[in-house]
JSON list of C-alpha atoms in Angstrom, two decimals:
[
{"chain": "N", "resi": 1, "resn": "UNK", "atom": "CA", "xyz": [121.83, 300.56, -14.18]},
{"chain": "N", "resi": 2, "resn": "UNK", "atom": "CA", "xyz": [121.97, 296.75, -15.93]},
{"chain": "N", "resi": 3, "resn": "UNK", "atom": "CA", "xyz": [122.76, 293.63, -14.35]},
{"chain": "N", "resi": 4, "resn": "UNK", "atom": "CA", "xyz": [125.78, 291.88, -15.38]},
{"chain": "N", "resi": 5, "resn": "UNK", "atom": "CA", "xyz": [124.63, 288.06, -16.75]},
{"chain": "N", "resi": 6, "resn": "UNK", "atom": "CA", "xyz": [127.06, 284.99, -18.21]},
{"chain": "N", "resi": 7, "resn": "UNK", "atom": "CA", "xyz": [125.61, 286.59, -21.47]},
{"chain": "N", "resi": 8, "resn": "UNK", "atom": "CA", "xyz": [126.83, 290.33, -21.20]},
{"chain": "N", "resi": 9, "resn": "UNK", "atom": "CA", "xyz": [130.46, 288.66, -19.68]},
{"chain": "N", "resi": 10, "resn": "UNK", "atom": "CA", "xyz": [130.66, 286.31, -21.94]},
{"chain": "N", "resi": 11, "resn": "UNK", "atom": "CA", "xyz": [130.37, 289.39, -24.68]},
{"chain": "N", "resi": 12, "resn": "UNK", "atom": "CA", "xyz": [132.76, 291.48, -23.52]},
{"chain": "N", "resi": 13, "resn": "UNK", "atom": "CA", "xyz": [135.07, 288.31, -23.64]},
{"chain": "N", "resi": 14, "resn": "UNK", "atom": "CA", "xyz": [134.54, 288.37, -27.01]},
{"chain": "N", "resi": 15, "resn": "UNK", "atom": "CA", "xyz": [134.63, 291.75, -28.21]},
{"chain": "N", "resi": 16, "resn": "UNK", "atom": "CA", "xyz": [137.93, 292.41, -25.92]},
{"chain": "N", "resi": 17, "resn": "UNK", "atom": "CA", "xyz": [139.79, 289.39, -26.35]},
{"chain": "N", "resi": 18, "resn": "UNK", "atom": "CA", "xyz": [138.68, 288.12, -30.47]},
{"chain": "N", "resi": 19, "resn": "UNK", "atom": "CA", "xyz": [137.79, 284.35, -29.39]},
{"chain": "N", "resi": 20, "resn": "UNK", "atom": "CA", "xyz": [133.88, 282.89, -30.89]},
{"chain": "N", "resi": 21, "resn": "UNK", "atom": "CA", "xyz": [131.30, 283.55, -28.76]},
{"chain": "N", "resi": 22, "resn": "UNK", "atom": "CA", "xyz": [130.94, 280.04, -27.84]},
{"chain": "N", "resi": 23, "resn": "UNK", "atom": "CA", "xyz": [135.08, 279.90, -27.05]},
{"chain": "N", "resi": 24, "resn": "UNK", "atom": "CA", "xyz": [134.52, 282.86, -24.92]},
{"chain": "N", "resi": 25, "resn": "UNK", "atom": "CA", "xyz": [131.25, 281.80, -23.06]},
{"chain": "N", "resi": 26, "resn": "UNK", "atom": "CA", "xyz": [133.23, 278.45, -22.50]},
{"chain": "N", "resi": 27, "resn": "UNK", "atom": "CA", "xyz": [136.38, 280.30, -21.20]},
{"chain": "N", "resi": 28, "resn": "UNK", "atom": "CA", "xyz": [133.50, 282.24, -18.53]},
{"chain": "N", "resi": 29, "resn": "UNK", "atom": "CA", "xyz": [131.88, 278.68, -17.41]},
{"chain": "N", "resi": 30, "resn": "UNK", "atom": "CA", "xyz": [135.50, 277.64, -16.52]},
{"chain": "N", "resi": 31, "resn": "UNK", "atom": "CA", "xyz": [136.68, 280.46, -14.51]},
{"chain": "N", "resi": 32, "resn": "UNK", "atom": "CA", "xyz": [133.44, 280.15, -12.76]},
{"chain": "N", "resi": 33, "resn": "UNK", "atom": "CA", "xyz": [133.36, 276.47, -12.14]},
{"chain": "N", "resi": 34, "resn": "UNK", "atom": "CA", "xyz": [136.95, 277.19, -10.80]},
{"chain": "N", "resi": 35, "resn": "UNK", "atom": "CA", "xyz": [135.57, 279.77, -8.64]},
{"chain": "N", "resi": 36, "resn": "UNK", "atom": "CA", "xyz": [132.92, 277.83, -7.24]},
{"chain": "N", "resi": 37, "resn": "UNK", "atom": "CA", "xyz": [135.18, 274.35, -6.88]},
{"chain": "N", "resi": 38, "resn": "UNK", "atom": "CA", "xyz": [137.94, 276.68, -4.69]},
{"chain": "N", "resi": 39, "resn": "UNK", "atom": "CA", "xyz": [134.98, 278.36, -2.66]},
{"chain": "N", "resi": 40, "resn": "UNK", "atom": "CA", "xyz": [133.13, 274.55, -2.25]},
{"chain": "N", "resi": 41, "resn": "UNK", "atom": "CA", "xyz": [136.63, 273.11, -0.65]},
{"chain": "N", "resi": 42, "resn": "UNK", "atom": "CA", "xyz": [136.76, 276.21, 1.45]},
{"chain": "N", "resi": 43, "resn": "UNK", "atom": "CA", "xyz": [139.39, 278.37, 0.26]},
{"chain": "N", "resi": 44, "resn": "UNK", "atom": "CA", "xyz": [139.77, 281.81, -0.03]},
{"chain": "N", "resi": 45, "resn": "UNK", "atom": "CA", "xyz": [139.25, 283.36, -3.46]},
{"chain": "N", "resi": 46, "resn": "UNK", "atom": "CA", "xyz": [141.32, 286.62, -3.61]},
{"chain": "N", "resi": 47, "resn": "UNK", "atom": "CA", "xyz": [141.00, 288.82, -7.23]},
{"chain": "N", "resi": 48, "resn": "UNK", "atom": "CA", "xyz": [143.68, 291.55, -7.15]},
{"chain": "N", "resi": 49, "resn": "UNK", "atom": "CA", "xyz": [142.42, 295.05, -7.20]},
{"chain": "N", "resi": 50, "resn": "UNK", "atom": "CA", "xyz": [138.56, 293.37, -7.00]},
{"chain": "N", "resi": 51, "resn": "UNK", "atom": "CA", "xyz": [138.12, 291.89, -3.70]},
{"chain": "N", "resi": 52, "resn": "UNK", "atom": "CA", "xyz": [138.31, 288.51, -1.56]},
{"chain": "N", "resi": 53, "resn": "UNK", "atom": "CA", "xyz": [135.83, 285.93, -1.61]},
{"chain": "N", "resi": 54, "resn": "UNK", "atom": "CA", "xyz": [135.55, 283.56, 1.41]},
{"chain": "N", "resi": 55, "resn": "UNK", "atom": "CA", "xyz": [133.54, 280.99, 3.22]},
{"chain": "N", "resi": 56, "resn": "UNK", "atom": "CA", "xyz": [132.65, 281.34, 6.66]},
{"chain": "N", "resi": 57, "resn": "UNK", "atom": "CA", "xyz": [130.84, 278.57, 8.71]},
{"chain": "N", "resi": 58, "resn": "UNK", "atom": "CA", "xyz": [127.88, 279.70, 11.03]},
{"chain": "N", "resi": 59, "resn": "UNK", "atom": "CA", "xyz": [126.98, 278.11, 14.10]},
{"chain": "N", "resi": 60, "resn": "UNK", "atom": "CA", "xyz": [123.24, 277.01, 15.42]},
{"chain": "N", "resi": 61, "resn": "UNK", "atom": "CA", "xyz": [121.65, 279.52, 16.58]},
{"chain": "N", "resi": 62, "resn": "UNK", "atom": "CA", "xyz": [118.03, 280.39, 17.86]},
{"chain": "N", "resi": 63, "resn": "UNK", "atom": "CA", "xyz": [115.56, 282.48, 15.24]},
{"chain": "N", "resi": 64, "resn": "UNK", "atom": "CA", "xyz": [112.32, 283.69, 16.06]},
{"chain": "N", "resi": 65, "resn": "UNK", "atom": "CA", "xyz": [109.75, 283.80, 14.00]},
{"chain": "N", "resi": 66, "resn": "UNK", "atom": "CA", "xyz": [108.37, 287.22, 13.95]},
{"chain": "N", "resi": 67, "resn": "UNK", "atom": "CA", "xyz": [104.58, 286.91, 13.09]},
{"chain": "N", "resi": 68, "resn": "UNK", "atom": "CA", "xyz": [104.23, 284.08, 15.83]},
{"chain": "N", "resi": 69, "resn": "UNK", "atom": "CA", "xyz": [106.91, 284.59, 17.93]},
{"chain": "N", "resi": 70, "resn": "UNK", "atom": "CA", "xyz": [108.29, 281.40, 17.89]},
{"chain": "N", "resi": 71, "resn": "UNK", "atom": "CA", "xyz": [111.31, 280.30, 18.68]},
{"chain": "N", "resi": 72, "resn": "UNK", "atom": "CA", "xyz": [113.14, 277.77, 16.16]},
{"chain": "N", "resi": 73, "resn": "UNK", "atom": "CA", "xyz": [116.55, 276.42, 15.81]},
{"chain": "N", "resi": 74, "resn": "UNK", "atom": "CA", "xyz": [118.47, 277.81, 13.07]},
{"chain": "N", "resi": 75, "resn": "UNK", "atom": "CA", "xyz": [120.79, 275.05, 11.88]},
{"chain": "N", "resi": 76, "resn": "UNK", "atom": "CA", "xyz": [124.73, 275.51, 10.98]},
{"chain": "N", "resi": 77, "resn": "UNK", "atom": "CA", "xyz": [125.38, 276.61, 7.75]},
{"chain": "N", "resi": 78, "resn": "UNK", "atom": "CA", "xyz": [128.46, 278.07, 5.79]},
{"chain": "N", "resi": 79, "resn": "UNK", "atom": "CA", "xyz": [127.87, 281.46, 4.12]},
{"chain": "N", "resi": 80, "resn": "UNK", "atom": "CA", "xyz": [129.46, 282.78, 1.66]},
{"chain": "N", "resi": 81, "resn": "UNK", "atom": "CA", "xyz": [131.48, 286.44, 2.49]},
{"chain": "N", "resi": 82, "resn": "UNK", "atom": "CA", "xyz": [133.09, 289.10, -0.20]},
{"chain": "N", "resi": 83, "resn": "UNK", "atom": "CA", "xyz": [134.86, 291.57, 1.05]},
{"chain": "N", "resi": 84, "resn": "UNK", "atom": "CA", "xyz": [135.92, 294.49, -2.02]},
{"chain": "N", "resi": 85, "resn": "UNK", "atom": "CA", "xyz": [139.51, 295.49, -2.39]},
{"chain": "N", "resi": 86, "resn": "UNK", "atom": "CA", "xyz": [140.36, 299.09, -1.40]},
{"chain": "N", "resi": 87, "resn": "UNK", "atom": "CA", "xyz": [140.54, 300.04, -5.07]},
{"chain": "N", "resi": 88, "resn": "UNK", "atom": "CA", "xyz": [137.17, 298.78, -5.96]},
{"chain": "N", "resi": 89, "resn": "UNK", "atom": "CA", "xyz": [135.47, 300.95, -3.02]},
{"chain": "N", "resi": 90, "resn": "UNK", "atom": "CA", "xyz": [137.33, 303.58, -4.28]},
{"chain": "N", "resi": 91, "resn": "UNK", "atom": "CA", "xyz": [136.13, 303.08, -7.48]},
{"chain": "N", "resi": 92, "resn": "UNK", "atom": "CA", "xyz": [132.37, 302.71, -6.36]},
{"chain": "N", "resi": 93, "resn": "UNK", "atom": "CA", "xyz": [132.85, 305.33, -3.85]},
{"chain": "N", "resi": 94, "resn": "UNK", "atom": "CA", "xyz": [134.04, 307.85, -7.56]},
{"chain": "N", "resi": 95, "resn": "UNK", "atom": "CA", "xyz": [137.27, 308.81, -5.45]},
{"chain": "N", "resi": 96, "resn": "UNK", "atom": "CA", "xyz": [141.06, 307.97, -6.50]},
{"chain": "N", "resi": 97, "resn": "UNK", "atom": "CA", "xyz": [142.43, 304.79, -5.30]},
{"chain": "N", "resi": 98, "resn": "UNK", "atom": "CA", "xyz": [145.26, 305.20, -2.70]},
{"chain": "N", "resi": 99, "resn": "UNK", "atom": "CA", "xyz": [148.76, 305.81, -5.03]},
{"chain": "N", "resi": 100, "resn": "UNK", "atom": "CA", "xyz": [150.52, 304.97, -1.15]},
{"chain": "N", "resi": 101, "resn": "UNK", "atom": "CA", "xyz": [148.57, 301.25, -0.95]},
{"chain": "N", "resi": 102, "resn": "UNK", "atom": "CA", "xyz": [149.59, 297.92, -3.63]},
{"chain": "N", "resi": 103, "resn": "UNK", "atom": "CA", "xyz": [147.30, 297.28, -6.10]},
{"chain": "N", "resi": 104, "resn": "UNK", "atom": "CA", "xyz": [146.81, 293.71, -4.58]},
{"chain": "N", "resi": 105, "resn": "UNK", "atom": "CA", "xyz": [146.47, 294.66, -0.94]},
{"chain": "N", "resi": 106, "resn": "UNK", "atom": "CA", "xyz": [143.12, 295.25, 0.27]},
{"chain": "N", "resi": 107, "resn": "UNK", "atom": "CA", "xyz": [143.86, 296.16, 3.93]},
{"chain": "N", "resi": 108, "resn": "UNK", "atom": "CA", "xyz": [142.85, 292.80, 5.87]}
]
């Protein structure tokens, strides 16, 4: 099992679509700057048949730390949440997707 990188996308880009290397690396930095500008202003990011990235804010809370066992504040914080599509569990899962469910609906 490899990890996917900007490189090995940015490849694929170019051996599926024909564009240079550097057109197709530049078309990858775009879609993820896009990503990342619709995630910073706190939309929902939803990739048919993929899944549905969201942000979700966190409240303060009280942590403990577990060697000491004291308590400190944990401050808010937004976290980032990705929930996959049906079709992509399926897919991980090695079963068929649902023929019944839309390619675009992932259940929520």
């Amino acid at each position: 099992m490899s990890t996917v990188t900007r490189a090995t996308l940015a490849e694929q880009i170019y051996d599926q679509v024909g564009l240079s290397r550097h057109e197709s690396a530049d078309i990858l930095e775009d879609i993820l700057e896009r990503m990342a500008r619709t995630l910073e202003a706190g939309d929902t990011l939803k990739i048919s048949g993929f899944g549905t990235f969201s942000v979700r804010q966190k409240g303060q809370r009280t942590g403990r730390n577990p060697k000491t066992g004291v308590e400190v504040p944990i401050l808010p914080r937004s976290v980032l949440v990705f929930r996959p599509s049906q079709l992509l569990r399926a897919h991980v899962n090695g079963q068929a997707a649902d023929a019944d469910q839309p390619e675009g609906d992932d259940g929520e």
